[in-house]
mmCIF file of C-alpha atoms in Angstrom:
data_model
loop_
_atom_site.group_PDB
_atom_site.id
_atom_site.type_symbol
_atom_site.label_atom_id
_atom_site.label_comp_id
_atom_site.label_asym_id
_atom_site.label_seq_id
_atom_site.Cartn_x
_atom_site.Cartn_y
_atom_site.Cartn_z
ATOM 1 C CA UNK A 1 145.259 212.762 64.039
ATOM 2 C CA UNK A 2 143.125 209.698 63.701
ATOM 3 C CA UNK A 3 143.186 206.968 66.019
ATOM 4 C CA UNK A 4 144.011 203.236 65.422
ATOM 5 C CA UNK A 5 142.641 200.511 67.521
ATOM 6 C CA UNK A 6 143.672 196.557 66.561
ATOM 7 C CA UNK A 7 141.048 193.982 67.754
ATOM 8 C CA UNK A 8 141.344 190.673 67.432
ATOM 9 C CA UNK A 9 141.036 187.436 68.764
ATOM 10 C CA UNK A 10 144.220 186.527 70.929
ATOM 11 C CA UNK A 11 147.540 188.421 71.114
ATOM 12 C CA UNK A 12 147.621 188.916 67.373
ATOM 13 C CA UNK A 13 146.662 192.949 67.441
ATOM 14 C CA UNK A 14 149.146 193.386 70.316
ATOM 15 C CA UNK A 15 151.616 191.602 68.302
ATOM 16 C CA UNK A 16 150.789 193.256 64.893
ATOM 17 C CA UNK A 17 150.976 196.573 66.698
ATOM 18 C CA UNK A 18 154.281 196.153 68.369
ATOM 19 C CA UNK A 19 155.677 194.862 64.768
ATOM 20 C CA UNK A 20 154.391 198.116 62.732
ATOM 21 C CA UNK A 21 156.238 200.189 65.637
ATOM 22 C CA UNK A 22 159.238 198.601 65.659
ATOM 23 C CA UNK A 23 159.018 198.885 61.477
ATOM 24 C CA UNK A 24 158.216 202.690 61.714
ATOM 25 C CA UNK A 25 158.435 203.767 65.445
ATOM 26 C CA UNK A 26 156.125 204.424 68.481
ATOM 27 C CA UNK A 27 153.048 205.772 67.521
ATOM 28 C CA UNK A 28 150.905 208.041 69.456
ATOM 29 C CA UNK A 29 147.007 207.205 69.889
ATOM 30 C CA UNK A 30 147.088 203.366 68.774
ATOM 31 C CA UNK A 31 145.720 200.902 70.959
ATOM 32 C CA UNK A 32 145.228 196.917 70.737
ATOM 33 C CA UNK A 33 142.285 195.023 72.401
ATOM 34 C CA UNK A 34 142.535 191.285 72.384
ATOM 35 C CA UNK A 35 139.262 188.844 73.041
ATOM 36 C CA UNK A 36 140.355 185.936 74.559
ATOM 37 C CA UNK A 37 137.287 182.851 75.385
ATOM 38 C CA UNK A 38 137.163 184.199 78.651
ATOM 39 C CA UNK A 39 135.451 187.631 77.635
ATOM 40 C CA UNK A 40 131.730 187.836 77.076
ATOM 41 C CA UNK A 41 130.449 190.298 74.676
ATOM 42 C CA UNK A 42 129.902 193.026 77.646
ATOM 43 C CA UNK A 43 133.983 193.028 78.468
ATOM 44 C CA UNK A 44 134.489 193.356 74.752
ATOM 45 C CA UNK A 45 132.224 196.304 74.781
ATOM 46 C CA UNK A 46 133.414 197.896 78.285
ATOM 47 C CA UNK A 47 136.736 197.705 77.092
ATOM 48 C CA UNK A 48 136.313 198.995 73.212
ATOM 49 C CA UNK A 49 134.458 201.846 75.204
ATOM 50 C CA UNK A 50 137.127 202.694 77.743
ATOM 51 C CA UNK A 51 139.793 202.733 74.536
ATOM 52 C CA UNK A 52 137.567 204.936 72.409
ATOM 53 C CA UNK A 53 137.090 207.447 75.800
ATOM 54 C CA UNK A 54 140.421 207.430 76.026
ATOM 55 C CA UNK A 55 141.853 207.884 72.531
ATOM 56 C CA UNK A 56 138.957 209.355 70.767
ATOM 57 C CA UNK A 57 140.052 212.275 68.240
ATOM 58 C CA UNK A 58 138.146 214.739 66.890
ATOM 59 C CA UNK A 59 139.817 213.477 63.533
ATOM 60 C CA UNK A 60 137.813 210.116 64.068
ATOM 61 C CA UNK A 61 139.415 206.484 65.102
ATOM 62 C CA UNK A 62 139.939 203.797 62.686
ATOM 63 C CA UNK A 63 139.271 200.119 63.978
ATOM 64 C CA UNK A 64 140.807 196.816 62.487
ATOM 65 C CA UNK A 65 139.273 194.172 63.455
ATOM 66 C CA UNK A 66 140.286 190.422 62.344
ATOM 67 C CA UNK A 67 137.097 189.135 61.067
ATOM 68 C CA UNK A 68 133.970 189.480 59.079
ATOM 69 C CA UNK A 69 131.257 187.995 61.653
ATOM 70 C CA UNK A 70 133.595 187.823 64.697
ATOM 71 C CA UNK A 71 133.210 189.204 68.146
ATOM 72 C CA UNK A 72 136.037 192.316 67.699
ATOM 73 C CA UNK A 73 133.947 192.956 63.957
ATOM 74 C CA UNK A 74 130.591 192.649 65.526
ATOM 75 C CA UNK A 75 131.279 195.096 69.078
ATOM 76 C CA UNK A 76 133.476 197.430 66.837
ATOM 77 C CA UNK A 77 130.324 198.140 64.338
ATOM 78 C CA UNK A 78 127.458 198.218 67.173
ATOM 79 C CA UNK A 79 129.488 200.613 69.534
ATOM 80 C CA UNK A 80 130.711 202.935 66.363
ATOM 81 C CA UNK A 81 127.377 203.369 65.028
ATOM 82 C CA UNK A 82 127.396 206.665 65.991
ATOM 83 C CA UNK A 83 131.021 208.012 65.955
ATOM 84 C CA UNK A 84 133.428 209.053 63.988
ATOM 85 C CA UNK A 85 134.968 206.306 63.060
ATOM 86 C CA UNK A 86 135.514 203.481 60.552
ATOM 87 C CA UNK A 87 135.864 199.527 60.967
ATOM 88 C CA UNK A 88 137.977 197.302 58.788
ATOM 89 C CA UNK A 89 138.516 194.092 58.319
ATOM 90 C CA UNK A 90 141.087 191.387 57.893
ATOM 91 C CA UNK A 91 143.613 193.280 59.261
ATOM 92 C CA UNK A 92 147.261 192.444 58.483
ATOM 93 C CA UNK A 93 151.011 194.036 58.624
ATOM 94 C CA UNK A 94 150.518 196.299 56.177
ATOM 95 C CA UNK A 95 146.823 197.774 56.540
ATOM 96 C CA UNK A 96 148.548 198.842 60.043
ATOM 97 C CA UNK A 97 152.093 200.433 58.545
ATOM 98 C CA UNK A 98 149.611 201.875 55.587
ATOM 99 C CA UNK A 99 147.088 202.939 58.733
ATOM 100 C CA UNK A 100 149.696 205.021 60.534
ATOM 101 C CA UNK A 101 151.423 206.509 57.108
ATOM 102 C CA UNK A 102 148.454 207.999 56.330
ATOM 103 C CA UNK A 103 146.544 208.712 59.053
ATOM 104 C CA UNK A 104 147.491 212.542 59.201
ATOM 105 C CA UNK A 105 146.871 213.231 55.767
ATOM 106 C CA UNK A 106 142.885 212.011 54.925
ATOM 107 C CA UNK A 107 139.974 211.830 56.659
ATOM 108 C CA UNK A 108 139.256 208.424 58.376
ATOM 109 C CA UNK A 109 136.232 207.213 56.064
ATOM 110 C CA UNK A 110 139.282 207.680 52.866
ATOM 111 C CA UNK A 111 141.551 206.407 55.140
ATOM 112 C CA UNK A 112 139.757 203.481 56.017
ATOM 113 C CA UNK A 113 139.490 202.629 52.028
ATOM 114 C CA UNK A 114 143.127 203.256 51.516
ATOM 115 C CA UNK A 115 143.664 200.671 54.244
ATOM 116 C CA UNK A 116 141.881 198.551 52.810
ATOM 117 C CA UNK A 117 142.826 198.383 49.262
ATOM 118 C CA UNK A 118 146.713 198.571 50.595
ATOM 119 C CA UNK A 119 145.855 195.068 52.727
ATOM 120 C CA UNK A 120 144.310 193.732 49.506
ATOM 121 C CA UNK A 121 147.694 194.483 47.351
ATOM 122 C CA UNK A 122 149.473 193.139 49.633
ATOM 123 C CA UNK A 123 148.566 189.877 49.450
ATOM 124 C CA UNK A 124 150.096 188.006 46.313
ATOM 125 C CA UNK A 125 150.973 184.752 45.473
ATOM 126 C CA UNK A 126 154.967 185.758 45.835
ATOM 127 C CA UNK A 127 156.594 183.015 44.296
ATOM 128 C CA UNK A 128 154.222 183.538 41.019
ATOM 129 C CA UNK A 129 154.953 187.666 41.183
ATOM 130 C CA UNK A 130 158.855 186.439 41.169
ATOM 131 C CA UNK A 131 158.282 184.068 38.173
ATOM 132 C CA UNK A 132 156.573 187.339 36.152
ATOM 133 C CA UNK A 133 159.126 189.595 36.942
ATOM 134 C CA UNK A 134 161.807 187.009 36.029
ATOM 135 C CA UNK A 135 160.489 185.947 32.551
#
């Protein structure tokens, strides 16, 4: 099975985490990392390590990170280089439900797509979807 890891800035992975598992139920080899102002690049990197050593499957690990550019984007790609695994970004509610749905059933580089196209569909303007679906 692949493994998930949520970085972002703040509590928002643990939170987004916690959410998806109370939606769908505990979870087995998912992990959240949060970078607070008080971490340098190094702790990022120690601790992205430790998780990977930790988790890592044979199946690969699958990393959503917040941000394009930011620290949790920027560690994830550098330490992944040469691994198994897959970085996405923007993460939100449903890349993670979509994440652990499907994470038994593809590889993690078609995983990682599917993630990503499922975060992208679900973000609509919901009040204009509504309107459509009423006329």
């Amino acid at each position: 099975m692949i493994s998930v890891i949520v970085i972002t800035h703040g509590q928002f992975g643990q939170e987004l985490l916690r959410t998806a598992q109370d939606i769908v139920g505990r979870q087995e080899a998912v992990a959240a990392l949060s970078v607070t102002p008080e971490m340098g690049p190094e702790n990022v990197t120690q601790a992205l390590t430790e998780t990977i050593d930790r988790m890592g499957s044979a199946d690969g690990t699958l990393i959503l990170v917040d941000m394009l550019g930011g620290t949790p984007c920027n560690t994830a790609l550098l330490k992944t280089r040469n691994l198994s695994a897959e970085v996405v970004t923007g993460v939100n509610l449903y890349m993670v439900l979509s994440s652990f749905t499907h994470r038994d059933k593809m590889d993690v580089k078609t995983l990682a797509g599917k993630v990503a196209e499922d975060g992208k569909r679900a973000i609509v303007l919901a009040k204009d979807l509504l309107m459509k679906r009423l006329a």
